[in-house]
CSV table of C-alpha atoms and ligand atoms in Angstrom, one decimal:
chain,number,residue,atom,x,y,z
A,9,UNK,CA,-8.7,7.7,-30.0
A,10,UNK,CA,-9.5,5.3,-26.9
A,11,UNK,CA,-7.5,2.4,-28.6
A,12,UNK,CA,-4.6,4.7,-29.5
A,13,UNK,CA,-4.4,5.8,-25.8
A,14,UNK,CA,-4.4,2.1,-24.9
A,15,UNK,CA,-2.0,1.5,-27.2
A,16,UNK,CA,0.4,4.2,-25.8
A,17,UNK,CA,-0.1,3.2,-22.2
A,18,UNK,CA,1.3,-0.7,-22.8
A,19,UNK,CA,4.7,0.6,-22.3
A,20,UNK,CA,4.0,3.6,-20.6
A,21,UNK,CA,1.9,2.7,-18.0
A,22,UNK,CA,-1.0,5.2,-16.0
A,23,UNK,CA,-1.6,4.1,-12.5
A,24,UNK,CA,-4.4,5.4,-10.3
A,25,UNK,CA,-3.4,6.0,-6.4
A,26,UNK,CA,-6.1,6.7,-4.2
A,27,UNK,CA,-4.9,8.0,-0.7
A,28,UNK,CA,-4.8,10.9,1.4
A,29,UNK,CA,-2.7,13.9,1.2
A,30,UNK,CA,-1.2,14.3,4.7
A,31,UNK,CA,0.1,17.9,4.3
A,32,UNK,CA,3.3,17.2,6.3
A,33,UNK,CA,5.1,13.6,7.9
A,34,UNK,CA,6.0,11.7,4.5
A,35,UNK,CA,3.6,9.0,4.5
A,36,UNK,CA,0.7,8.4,1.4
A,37,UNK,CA,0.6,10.7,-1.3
A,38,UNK,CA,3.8,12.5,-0.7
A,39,UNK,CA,5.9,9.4,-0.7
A,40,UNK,CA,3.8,7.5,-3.4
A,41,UNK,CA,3.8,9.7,-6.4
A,42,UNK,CA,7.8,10.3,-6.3
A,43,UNK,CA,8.4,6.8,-5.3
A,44,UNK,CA,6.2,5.7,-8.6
A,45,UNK,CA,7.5,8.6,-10.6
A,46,UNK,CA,11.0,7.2,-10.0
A,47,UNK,CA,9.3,3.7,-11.3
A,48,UNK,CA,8.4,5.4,-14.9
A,49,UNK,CA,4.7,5.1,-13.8
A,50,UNK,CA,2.2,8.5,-15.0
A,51,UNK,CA,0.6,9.2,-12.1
A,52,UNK,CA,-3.0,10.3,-11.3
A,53,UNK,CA,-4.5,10.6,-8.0
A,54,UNK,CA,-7.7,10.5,-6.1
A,55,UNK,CA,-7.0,11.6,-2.7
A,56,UNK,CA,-9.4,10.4,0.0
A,57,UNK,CA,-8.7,12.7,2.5
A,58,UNK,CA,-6.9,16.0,3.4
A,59,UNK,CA,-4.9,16.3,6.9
A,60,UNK,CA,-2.6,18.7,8.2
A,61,UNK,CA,-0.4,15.9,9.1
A,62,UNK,CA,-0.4,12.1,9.7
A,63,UNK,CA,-2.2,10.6,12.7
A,64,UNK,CA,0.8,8.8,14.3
A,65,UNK,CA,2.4,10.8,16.4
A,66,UNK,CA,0.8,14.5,15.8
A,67,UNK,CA,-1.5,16.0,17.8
A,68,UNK,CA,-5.0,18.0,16.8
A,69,UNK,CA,-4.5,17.6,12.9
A,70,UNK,CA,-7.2,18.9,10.7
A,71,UNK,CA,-9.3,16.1,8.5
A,72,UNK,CA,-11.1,16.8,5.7
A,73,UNK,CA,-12.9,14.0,4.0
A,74,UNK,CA,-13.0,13.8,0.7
A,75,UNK,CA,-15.9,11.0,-0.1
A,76,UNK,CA,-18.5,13.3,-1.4
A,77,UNK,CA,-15.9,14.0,-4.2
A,78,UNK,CA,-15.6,10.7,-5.6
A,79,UNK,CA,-18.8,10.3,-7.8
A,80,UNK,CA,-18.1,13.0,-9.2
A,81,UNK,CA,-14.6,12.7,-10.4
A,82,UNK,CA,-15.9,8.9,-11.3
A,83,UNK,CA,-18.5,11.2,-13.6
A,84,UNK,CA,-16.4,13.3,-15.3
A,85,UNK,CA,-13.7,10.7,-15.8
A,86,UNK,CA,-16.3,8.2,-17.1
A,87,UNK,CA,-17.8,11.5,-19.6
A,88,UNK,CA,-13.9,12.1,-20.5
A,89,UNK,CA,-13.1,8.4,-21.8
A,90,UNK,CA,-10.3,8.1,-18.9
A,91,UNK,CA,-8.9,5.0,-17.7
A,92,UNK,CA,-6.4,3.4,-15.4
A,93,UNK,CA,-3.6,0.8,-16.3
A,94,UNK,CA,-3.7,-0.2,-13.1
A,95,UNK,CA,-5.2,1.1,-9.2
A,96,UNK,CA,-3.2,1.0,-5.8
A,97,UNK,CA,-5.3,2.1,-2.8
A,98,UNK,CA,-4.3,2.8,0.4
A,99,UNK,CA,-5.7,4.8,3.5
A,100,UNK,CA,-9.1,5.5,2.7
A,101,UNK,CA,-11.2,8.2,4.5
A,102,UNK,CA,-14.4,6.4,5.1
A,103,UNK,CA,-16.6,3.2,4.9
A,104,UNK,CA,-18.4,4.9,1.9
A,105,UNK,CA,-15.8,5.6,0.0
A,106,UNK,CA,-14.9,1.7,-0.2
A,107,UNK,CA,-17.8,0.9,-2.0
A,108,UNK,CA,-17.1,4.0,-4.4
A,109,UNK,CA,-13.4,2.6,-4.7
A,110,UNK,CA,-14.7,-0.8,-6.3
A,111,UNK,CA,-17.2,1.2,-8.4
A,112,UNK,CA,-14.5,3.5,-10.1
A,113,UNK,CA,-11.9,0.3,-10.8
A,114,UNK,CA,-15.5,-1.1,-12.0
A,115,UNK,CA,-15.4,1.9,-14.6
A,116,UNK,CA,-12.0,3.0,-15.0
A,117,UNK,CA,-9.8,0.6,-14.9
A,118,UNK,CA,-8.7,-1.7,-18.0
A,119,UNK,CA,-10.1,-4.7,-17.9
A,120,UNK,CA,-6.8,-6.6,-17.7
A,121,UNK,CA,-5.5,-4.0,-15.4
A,122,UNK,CA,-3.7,-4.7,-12.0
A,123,UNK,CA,-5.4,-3.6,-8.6
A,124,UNK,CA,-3.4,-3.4,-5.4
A,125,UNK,CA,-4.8,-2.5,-2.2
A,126,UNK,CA,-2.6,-1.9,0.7
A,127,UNK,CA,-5.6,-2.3,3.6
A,128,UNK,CA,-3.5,1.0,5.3
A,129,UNK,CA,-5.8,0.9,8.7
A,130,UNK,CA,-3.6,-0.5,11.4
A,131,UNK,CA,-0.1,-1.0,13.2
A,132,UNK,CA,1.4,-2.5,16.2
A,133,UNK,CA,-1.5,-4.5,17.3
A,134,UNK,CA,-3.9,-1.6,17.0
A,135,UNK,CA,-6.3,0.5,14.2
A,136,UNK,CA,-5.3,4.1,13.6
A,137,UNK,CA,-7.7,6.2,15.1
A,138,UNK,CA,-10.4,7.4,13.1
A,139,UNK,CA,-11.2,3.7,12.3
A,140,UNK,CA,-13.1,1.3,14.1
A,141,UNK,CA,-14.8,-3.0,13.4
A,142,UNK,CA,-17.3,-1.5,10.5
A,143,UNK,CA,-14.6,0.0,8.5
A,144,UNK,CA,-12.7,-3.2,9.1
A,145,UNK,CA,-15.8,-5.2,7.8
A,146,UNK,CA,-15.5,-2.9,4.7
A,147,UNK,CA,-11.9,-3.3,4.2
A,148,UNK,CA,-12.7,-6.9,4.2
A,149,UNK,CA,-14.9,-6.4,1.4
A,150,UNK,CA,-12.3,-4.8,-0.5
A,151,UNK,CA,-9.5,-6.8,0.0
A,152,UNK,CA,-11.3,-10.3,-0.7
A,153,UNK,CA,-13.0,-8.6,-4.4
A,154,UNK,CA,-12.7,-10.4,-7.4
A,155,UNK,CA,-10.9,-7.6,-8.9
A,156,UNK,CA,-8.0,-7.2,-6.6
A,157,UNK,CA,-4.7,-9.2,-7.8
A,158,UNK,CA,-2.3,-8.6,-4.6
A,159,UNK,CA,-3.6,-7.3,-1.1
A,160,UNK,CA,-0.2,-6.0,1.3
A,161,UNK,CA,-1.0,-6.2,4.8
A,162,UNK,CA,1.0,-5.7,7.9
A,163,UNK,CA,0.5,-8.8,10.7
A,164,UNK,CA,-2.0,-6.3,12.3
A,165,UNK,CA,-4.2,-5.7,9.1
A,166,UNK,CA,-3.6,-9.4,8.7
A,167,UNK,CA,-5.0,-10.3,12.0
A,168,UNK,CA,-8.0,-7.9,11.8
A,169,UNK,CA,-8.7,-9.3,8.1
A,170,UNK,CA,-9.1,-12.6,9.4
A,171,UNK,CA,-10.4,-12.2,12.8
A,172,UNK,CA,-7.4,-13.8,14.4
A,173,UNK,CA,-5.7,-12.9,17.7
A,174,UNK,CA,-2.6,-10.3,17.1
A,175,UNK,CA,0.5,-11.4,18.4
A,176,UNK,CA,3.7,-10.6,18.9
A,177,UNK,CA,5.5,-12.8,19.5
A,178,UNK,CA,4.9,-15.9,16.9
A,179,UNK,CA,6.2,-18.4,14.6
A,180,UNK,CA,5.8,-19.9,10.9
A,181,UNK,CA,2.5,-21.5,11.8
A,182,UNK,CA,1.1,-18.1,13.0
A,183,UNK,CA,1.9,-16.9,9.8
A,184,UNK,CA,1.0,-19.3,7.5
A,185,UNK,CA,-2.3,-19.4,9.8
A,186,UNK,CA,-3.0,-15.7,8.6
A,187,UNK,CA,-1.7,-16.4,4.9
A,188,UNK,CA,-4.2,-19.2,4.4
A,189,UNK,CA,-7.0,-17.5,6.0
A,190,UNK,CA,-6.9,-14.6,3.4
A,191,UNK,CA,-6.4,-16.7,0.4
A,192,UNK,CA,-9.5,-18.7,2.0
A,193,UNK,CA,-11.2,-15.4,1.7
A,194,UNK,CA,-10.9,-14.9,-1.4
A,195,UNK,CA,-7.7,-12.6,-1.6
A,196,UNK,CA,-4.8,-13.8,-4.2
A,197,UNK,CA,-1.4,-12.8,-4.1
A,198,UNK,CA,-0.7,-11.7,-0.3
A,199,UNK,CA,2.4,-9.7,0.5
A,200,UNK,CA,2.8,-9.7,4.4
A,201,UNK,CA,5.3,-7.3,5.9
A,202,UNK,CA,6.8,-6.8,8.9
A,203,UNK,CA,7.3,-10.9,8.9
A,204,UNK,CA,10.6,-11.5,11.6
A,205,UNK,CA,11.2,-14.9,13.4
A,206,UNK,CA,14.3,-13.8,15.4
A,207,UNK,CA,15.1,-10.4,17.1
A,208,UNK,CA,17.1,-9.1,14.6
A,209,UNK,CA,15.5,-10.2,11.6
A,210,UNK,CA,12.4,-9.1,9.7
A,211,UNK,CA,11.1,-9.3,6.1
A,212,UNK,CA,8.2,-10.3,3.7
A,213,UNK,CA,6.4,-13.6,3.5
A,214,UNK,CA,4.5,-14.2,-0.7
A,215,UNK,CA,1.4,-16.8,-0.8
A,216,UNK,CA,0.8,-17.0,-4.4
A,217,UNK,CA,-0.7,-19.8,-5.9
A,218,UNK,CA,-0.6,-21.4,-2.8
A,219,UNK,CA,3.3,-21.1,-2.4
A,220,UNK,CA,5.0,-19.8,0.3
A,221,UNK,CA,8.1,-17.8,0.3
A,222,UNK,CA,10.0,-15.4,2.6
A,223,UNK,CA,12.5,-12.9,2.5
A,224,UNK,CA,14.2,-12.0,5.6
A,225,UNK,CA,16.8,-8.8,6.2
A,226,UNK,CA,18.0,-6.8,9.3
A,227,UNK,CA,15.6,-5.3,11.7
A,228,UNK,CA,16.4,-2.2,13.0
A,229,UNK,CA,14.8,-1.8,16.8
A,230,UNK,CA,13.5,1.9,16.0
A,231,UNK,CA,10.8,1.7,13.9
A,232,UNK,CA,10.2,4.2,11.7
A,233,UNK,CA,6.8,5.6,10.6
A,234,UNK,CA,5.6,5.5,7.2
A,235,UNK,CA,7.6,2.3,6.3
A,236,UNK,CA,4.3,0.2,5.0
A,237,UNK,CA,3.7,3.5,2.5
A,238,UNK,CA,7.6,3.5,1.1
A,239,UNK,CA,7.1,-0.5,1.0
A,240,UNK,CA,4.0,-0.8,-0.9
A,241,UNK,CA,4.6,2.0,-3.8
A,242,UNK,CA,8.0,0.3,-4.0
A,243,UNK,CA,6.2,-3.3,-4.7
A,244,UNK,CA,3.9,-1.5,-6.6
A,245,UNK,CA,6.3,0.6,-8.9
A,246,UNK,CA,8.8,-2.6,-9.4
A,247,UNK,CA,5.4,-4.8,-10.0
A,248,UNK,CA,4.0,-3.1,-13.0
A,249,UNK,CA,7.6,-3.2,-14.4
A,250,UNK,CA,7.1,-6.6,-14.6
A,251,UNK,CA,9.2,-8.0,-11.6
A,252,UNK,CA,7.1,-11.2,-10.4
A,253,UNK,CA,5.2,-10.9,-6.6
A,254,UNK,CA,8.7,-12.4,-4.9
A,255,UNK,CA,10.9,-10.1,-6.9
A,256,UNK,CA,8.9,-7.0,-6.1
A,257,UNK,CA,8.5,-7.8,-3.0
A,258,UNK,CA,12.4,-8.5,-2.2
A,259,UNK,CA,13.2,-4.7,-4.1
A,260,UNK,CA,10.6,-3.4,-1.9
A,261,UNK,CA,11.9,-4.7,1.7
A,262,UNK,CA,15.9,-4.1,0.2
A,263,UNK,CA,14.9,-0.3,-0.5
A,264,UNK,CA,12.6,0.5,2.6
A,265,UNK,CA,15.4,-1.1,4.7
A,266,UNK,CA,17.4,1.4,3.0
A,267,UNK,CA,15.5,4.0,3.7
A,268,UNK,CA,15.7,3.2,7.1
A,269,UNK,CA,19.2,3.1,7.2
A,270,UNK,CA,19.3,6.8,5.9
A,271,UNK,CA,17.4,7.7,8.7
A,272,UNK,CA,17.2,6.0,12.2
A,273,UNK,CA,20.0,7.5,13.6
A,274,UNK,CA,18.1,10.9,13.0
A,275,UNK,CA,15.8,11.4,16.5
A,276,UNK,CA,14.4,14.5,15.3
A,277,UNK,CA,13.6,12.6,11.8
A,278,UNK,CA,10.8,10.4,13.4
A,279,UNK,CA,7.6,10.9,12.0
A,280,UNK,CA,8.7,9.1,8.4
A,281,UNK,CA,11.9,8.3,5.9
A,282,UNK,CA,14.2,9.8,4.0
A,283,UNK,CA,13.6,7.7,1.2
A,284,UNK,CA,14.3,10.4,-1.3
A,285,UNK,CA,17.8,9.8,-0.7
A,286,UNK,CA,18.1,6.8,-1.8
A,287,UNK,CA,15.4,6.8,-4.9
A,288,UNK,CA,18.4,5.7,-7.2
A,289,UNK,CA,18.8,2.7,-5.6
A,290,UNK,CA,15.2,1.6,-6.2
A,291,UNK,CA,15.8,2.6,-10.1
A,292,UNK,CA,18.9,0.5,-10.3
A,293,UNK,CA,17.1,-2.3,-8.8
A,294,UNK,CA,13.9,-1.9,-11.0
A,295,UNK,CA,16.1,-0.9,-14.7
A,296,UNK,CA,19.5,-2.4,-14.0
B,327,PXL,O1,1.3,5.4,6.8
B,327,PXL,C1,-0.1,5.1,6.9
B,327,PXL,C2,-0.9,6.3,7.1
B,327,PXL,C3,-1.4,7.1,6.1
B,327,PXL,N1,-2.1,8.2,6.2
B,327,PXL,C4,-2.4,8.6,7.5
B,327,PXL,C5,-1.9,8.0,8.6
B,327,PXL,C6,-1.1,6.8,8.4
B,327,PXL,C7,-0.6,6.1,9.6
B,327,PXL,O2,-0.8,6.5,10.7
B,327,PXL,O3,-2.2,8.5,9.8
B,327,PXL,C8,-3.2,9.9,7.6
């Protein structure tokens, strides 16, 4: 029964996303299961927290932690013979749930799956506010693990992974600085994002295998929020349907900066993007 399912899931692949629900302000959940339905992925989820919205911009949300709830599901799902093709975490609740995190791909994931964590904990130079330096120390611990394959950090998670100063303003040395430090850490494939050496430019910088490479595309001056959420599920999607790291990373930065385009001229659209609107796209880039 357990090698029948495995068999199945070679071409149809499960993934496990572990992130909060923010009720409203497309960001984690909500823009990674349709972005990795679109990818033919099944999807199952383990949310780490529940919030009325997201934290960037909103005032008074609600937070509920979810934790307490992951040995449990871990349980049942170890009782029920259920496992994972492949993981891809991204903001988690609490430093506890990190170490549970590891535990369940311990347990649940195949052992030649694929584990991506997106280190979700920072922006613009600063951590979002319910975290602090200990649940940086933790996301450390996750990030450099054995069992992760590709870690996708913003310069700011970057900066705060390796202890380094935040800039920015900076140039390739800066960034192959921060590239070298993590894979000196222990982490493998690193996807940096938000990588942009002139004013109008930004894009994605791959160390794999200790190779560089960088993709660059337009930069549009108003950022948008929930960019790094659409970016990652788009790597991750494109990933597991075989594209290598540079390829998936370049259909990643092509569709975000299209959903961008869909909605930057929108002021009252500022809290995420539209990146429903342009799902297609991301297909025809994945299946041809
Ligand atoms: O997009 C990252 C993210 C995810 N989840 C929550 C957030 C943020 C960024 O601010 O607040 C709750």
């Amino acid at each position: 029964m357990i090698k029948k399912d495995r068999e199945v899931r070679m071409a149809y692949k499960r993934i496990l996303t572990i992130q909060d629900i923010s009720c409203v302000g497309q960001c984690s959940l909500t823009v990674a299961l349709p972005i990795l339905s679109a990818c033919s992925l099944e999807t199952a989820i383990l949310p780490s927290a529940v919030l009325s919205t997201h934290t960037a911009g909103f005032h008074g949300f609600t937070f509920t932690d979810l934790t307490e709830e992951f040995p449990k599901i871990e349980e049942h799902w170890m009782r029920e013979n259920i496992s994972f093709s492949a993981v891809y975490t991204g903001y988690l609740g609490s430093v506890n749930q990190i170490s549970y995190v590891k535990d369940i791909v311990k347990n649940c994931m195949d052992k030649d799956g694929t584990f991506i964590v997106d280190p979700a904990m920072a922006d613009f130079g600063k951590l979002y506010p319910p975290f602090d330096k200990t649940y940086v120390e933790a996301m450390k611990q996750l990030c450099f693990d054995p069992m992760v394959k590709i870690i996708l950090p913003n310069i700011t998670e970057a900066a705060y992974l390796t202890d380094s100063e935040f800039r920015e303003e900076y140039d390739e040395a800066y960034i192959h600085m921060l590239l070298e430090k993590l894979a000196a850490s222990g982490a493998k494939t690193i996807v940096l994002t938000g990588v942009g050496y002139t004013k109008d430019t930004t894009g994605v910088a791959v160390y794999e295998n200790g190779e560089y490479s960088y993709y660059k595309h337009h930069h549009y001056d108003q950022g948008c929020h929930g960019t790094g959420d659409v970016y990652a599920s788009a790597f991750t999607g494109a990933y597991l349907n075989g594209k290598s790291a540079c390829e998936a990373a370049k259909i990643a930065a092509d569709y975000t900066l299209r959903c961008i385009e869909k909605t930057h001229e929108d002021e009252k659209h500022w809290y995420g993007v539209k990146f429903e609107l342009v799902l297609p796209e991301l297909e025809k880039a994945i299946f041809g």
